[in-house]
Structures are given as C-alpha cells and as structure tokens.
Coordinates of C-alpha atoms in Angstrom, one line a residue:
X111 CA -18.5 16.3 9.4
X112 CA -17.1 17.3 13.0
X113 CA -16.0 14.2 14.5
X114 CA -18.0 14.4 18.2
X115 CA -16.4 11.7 19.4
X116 CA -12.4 10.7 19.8
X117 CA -11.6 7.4 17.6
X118 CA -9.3 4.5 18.0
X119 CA -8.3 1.7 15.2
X120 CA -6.9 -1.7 16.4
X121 CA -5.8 -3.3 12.7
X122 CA -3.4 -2.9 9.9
X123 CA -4.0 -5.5 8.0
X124 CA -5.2 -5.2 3.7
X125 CA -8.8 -3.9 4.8
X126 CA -7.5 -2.2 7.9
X127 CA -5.4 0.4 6.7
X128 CA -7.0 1.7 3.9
X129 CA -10.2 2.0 6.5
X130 CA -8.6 3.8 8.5
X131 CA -7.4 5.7 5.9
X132 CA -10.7 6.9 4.8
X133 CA -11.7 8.6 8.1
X134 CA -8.6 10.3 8.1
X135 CA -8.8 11.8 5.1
X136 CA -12.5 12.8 6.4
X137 CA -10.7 14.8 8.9
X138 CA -10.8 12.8 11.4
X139 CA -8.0 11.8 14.3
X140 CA -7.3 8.4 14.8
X141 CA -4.9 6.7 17.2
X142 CA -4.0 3.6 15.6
X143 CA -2.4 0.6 16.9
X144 CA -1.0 -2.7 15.0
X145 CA 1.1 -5.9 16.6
X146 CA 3.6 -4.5 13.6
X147 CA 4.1 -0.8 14.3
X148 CA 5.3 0.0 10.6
X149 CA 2.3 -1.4 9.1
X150 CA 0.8 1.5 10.8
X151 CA 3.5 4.3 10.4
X152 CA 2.5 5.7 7.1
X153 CA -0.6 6.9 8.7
X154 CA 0.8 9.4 10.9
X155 CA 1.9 11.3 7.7
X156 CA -1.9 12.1 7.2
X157 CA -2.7 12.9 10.7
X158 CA -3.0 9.6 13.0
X159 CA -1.4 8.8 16.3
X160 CA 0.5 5.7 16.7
X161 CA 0.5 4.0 20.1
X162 CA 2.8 1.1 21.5
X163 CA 0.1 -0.9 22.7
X164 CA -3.7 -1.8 22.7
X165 CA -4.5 -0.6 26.0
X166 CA -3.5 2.9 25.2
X167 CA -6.7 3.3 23.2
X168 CA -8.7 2.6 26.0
X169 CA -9.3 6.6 26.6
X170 CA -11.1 6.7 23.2
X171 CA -14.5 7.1 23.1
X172 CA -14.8 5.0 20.3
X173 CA -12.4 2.1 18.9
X174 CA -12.7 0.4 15.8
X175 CA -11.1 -3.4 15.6
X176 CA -10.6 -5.3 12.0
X177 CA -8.3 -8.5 12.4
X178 CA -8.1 -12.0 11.6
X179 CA -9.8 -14.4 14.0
X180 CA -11.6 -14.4 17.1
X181 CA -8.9 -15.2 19.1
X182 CA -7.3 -12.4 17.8
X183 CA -10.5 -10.1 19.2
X184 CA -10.0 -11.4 22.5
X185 CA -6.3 -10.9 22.7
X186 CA -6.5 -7.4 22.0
X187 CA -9.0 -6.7 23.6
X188 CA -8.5 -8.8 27.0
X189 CA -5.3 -10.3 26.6
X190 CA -2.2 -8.4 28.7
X191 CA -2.0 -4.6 27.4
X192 CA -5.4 -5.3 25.8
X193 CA -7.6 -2.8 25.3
X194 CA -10.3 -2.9 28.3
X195 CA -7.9 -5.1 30.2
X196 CA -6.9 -5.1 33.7
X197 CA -8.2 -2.7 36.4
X198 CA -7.8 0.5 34.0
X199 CA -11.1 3.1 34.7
X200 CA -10.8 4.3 31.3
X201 CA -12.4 2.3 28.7
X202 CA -13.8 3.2 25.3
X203 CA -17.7 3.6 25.6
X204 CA -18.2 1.6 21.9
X205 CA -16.1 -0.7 20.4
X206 CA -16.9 -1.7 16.8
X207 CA -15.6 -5.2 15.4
X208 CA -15.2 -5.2 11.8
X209 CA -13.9 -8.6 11.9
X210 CA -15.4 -12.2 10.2
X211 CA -15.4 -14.2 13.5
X212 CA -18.3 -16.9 14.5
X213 CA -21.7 -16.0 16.4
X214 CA -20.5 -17.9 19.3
X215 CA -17.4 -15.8 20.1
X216 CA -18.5 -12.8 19.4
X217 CA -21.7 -13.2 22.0
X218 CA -19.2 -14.5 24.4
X219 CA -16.8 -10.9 23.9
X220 CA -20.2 -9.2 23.9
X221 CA -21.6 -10.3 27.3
X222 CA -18.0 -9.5 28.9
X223 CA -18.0 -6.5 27.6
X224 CA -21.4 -4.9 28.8
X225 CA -19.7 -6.0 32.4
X226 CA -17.4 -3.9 31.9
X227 CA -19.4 -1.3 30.8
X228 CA -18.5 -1.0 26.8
X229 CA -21.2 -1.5 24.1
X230 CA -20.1 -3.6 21.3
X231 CA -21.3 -3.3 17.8
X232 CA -20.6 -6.2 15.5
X233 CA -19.7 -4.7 11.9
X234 CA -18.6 -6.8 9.5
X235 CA -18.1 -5.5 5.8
X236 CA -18.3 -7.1 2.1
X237 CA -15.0 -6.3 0.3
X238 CA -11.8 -6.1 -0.1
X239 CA -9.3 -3.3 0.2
X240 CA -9.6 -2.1 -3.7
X241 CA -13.3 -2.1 -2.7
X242 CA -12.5 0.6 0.5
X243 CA -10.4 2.7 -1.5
X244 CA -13.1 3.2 -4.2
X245 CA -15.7 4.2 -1.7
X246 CA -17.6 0.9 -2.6
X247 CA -17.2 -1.3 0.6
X248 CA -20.8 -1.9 2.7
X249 CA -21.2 -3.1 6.3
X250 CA -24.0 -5.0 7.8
X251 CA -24.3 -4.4 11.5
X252 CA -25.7 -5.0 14.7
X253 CA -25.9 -4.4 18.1
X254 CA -27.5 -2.0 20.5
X255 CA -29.6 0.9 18.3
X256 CA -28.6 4.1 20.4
X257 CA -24.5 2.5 19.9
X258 CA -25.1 2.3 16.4
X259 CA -26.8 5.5 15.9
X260 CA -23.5 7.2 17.6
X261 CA -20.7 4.7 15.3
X262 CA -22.8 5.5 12.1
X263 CA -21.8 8.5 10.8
X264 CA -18.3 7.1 11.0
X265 CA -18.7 3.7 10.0
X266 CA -20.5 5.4 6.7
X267 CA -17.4 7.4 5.9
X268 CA -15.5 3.7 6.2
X269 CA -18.2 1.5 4.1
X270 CA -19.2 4.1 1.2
X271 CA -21.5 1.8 0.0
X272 CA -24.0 1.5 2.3
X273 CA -24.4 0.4 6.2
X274 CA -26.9 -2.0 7.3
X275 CA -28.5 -2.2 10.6
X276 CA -30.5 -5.7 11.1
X277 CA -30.7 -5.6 14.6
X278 CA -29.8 -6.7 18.3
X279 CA -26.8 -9.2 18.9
X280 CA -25.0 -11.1 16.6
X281 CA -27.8 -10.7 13.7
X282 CA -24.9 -9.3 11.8
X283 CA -22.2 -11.9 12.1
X284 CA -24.6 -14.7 10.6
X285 CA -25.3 -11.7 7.6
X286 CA -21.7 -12.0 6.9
X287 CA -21.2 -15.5 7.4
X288 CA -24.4 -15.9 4.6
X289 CA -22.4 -13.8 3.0
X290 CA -19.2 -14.9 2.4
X291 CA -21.1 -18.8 2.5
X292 CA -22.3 -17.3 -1.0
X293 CA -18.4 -15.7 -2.0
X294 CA -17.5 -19.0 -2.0
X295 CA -20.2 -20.8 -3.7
X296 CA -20.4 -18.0 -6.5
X297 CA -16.0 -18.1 -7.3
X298 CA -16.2 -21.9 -7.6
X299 CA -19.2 -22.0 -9.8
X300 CA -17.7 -18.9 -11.4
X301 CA -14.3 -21.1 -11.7
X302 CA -16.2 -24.1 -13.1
X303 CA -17.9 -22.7 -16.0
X304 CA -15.3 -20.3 -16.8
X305 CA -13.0 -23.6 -17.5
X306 CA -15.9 -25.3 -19.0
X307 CA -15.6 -22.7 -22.0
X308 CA -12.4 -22.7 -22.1
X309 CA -12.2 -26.3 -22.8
X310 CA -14.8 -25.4 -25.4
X311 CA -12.6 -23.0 -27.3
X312 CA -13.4 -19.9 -25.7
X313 CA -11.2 -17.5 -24.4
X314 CA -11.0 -16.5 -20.7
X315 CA -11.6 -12.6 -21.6
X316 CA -14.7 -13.5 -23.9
X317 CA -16.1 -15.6 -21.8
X318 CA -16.2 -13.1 -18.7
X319 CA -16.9 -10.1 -20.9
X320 CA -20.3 -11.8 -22.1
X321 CA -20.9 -13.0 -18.2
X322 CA -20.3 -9.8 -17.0
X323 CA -22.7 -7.8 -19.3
X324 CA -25.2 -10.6 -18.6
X325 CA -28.3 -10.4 -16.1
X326 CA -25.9 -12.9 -14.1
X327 CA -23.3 -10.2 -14.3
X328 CA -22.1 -8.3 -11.0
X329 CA -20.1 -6.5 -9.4
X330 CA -18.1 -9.4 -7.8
X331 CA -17.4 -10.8 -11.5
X332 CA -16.5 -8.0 -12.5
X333 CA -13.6 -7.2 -10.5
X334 CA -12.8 -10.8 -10.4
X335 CA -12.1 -10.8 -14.0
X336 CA -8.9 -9.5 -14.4
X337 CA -7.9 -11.7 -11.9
X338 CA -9.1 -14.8 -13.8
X339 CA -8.1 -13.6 -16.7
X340 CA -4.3 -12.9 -16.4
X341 CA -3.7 -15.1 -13.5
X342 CA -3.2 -12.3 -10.9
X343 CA -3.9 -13.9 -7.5
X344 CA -2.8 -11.0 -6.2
X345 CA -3.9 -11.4 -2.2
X346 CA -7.8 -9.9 -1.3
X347 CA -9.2 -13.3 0.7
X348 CA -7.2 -16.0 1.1
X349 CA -8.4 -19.9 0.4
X350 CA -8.0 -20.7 4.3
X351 CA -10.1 -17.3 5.5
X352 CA -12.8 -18.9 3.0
X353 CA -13.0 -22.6 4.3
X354 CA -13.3 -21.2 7.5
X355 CA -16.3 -18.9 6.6
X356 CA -17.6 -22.1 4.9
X357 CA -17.4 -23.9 8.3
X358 CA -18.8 -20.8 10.3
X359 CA -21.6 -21.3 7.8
X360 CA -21.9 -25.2 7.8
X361 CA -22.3 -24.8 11.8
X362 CA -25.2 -22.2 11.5
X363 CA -26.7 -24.2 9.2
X364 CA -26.4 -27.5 11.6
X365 CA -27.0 -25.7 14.4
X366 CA -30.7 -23.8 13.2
X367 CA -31.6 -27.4 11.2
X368 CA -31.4 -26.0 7.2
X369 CA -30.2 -28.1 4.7
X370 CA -27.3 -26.5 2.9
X371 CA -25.9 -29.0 0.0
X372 CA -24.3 -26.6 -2.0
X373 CA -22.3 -25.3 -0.2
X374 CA -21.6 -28.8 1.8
X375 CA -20.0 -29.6 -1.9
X376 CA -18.2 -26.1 -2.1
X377 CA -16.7 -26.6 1.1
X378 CA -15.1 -30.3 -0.2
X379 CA -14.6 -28.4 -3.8
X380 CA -12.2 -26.0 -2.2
X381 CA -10.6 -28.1 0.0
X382 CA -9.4 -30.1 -3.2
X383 CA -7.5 -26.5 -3.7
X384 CA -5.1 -27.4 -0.6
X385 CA -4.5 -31.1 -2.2
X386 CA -3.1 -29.2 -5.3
X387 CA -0.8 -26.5 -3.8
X388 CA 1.2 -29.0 -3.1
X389 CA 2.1 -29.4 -6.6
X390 CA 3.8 -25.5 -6.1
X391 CA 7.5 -25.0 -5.6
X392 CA 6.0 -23.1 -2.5
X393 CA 2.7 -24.4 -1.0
X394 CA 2.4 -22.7 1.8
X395 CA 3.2 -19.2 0.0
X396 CA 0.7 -20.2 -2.8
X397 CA -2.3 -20.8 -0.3
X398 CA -1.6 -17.2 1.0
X399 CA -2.0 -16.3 -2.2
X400 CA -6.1 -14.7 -3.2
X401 CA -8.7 -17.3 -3.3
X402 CA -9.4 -16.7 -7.1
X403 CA -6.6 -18.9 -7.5
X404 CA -8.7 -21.9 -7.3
X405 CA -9.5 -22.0 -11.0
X406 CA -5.8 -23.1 -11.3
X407 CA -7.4 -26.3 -9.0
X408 CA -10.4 -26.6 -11.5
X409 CA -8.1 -25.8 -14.8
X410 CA -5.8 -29.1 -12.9
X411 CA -9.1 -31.1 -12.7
X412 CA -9.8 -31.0 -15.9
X413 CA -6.4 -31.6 -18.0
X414 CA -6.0 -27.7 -18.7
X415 CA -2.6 -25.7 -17.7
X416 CA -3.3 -22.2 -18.1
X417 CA -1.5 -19.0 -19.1
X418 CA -2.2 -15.4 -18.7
X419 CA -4.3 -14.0 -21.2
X420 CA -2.5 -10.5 -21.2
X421 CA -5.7 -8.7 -21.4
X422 CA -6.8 -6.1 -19.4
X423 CA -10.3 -6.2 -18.0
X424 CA -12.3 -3.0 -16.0
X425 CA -12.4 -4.1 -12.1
X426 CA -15.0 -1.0 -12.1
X427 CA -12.7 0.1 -8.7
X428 CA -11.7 2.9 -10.0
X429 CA -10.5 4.7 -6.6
X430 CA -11.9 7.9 -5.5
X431 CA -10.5 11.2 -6.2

C-alpha cells in the first residue's frame, strides 16, 4: 500500500515499538518520538525518523500515541513541547490513541481536541507485543467514521487480526475496558483451577494441554501456558496495569447501574497478589514483573511452592516471516 498520508508514533514502550515496527516494514515512514530516545533508536535502522520532542510531530498528518496512562496522553499531547501545544498552526489532522485509559479522560482529550481542530480516534488493542509481531493483535475503535475510514488501512497493517469499528466517542474505550475486566477474571480463574489440579496430582503441562484442546481452550490459554508452566513471568501486562483496568471497569459498571460480582471478587483476588510480593527479596521489581505471576499468589494460598516444569509449551505466536 502507498502510504497517502505522513505518519507520526508517540510510544516506545513493549507494544509500541514493535507497532511501529510493523508499518515500517509495510513501507511506511514514521517519525517517532519516545521520553527515552534509545528506546526508539533501533528504528531508524529500518527507515524511521527520530525527533527530540513531541511537538515536532505536529506537521504529521497523522500521529499514532500508545503509552501508559491518561495523564501520560495529556502530557504529550498538551503538556510543554506537546504535540498540539502552544500557539503552533501545524497540527496533525488525526490522532489515534492506542492507549487503555478511562472513558472520562479520554472524552475530556477529545472535546479539546476538536477545538483545536484534530479528530481523535480512540484505538485500543487486545494483546501484547508477542501478539503484534505475529500479526495477531486486533483493535476495537471508535470515533468519527470519515477519521477512521482515513487511519484504517494503517491501523490494519498495526492490528493483523482484525479492526473493529463500534462507533462515535468513547464506545471503544468501555470495549477494552470489558475487555481487559474479562483478562483478569479469566487468568485468576485460569490460576485457580490450574492449582486446584495440581494439588490433585496433576502436572502443570497436563493440565493446560487438556484445557487448551478443550472447547474452553483459547488463544489466551494458550500462550499463557508456557508462562504458567515454567514460571516465566516474563513482562506482557503488569498486576498494577490490571487492577487499574479492574477499577476502570468497576466505575463503568457503578456508574451505568450493572451488577458486576465477579469481577468485584477478582479485583480483591488480585489485590491479595500485592500482599504477597512482599514476601520477595524485591517487591517492587516482582510486581513489574507479567501478571501471570499471580498463580505464585494462588500456589501461596494454598500451601503449594512451585517449580518450573521445564516443559516447553506452543504459545501459537509464532512471528511472521
């Protein structure tokens, strides 16, 4: 595909680079910027622009943003050097947020935007960097049709998988928030019964193998397995980015009157995972290490000290040639 329009990435992080990543190696330029220029430097070997500071993207006609919170949003994109900051005339005409960050905010950063004059497209996409660089990451998004139409051939080359339009405003921030509301209800439960057969006499690997060629199988437990398996908590999501899509999901629910009990209790379950870090030579490093890790917490809970299994399971992310 000729790129018709010129593209800008705010975002290094473990889903931002390899997304970025993926458009240029689709032939498309990118100027990139990250608060850590290095975490962006290996990306100008393969084509991208580096720039010193968000506002130098403003020229682009469309800018891509993935980062951690939505006071991260605002900062780059209104803080000082941000990227529509200021008095500049030159501002991107669509800029896509790719980040988890609550309705609220992002309707707030949407209605100071269009007086500005940008479009904003909220984007938000189910997986994890192993997931992008097999060409299996989707997107749900939402946002003005005629924006989308123009961001969609790109965003497709980003989230392989498949890109969902639901509709106007912030439709697709509570689709990610369900989402990820549902990420943590299905590793707990996933935790639980792993343990619970365990306990019973069966091993990790035999246990996930039947699950996974079950009906109940997917492709979440799949490439969860070697994780659970042989202990590799190697980082995708971290425990506190889950409680806080809990909470973002806790509020929706609250706020739009739906009774949510299960994941009321998955929200406490997890937050027993905090309690026992403490028990780790390093706390604070071990809660930054991947959520999956909270089977340790359930193993605790129930009088079991694991060990890795030393067997290797299919992730089924086998990255793309």
């Amino acid at each position: 595909m000729t790129a018709k329009h010129s593209l800008g990435w705010i975002g290094m992080g473990r889903m931002g680079f390899p997304m970025a990543e993926r458009l240029l190696k689709a032939g498309h330029p990118v100027s990139i910027w990250n608060r850590t220029r290095a975490k962006a430097e290996p990306l100008a070997a393969k084509g991208a622009t580096i720039v010193d500071r968000p506002g130098d993207l403003a020229g682009q006609d469309i800018v891509f943003s993935i980062v951690s919170t939505g006071k991260d949003l605002e900062q780059v994109y209104f803080g000082s050097n941000g990227l529509v900051a200021g008095g500049s005339a030159s501002r991107p005409k669509i800029l896509v947020d790719c980040s988890s960050i609550g309705i609220e905010q992002s309707e707030a950063i949407r209605d100071d935007l269009k007086k500005r004059g940008c479009d904003f497209i909220s984007a938000p996409v189910s997986g994890n960097g192993k997931c992008v660089k097999a060409g299996k990451l989707s997107s749900v998004v939402s946002g003005p049709r005629a924006a989308f139409e123009q961001i969609e051939p790109y965003l497709s080359v980003i989230a392989a998988s498949g890109v969902s339009y639901v509709g106007e405003g912030e439709l697709a921030r509570i689709c990610k928030i369900a989402h990820n509301v549902f990420l943590g209800v299905v590793i707990q439960n996933l935790a639980e019964i792993t343990i619970l057969a365990q306990k019973a006499g069966v091993p990790r690997h035999a246990f996930l193998d039947f699950m996974n060629a079950s009906v109940m199988g997917s492709t979440f437990s799949k490439y969860k397995s070697n994780a659970l398996v042989n202990l590799d908590w190697t980082t995708t999501f971290t425990p506190a980015l889950l409680r806080k899509d809990l909470d973002l999901g806790l509020k929706a629910a609250r706020d739009l009157d739906v009774p949510m009990p299960v994941t009321a209790a998955t929200r406490e379950a997890l937050q027993s995972h905090f309690g026992a870090a403490t028990l780790q030579k390093d706390p604070a490093a071990y809660l930054e290490e991947d959520f999956s890790a909270l089977l340790e917490t359930v193993a605790l809970a129930s009088g079991l000290k694991l060990e890795p299994e030393n067997v290797p399971m299919p992730t089924g992310l086998e990255v793309e040639g």
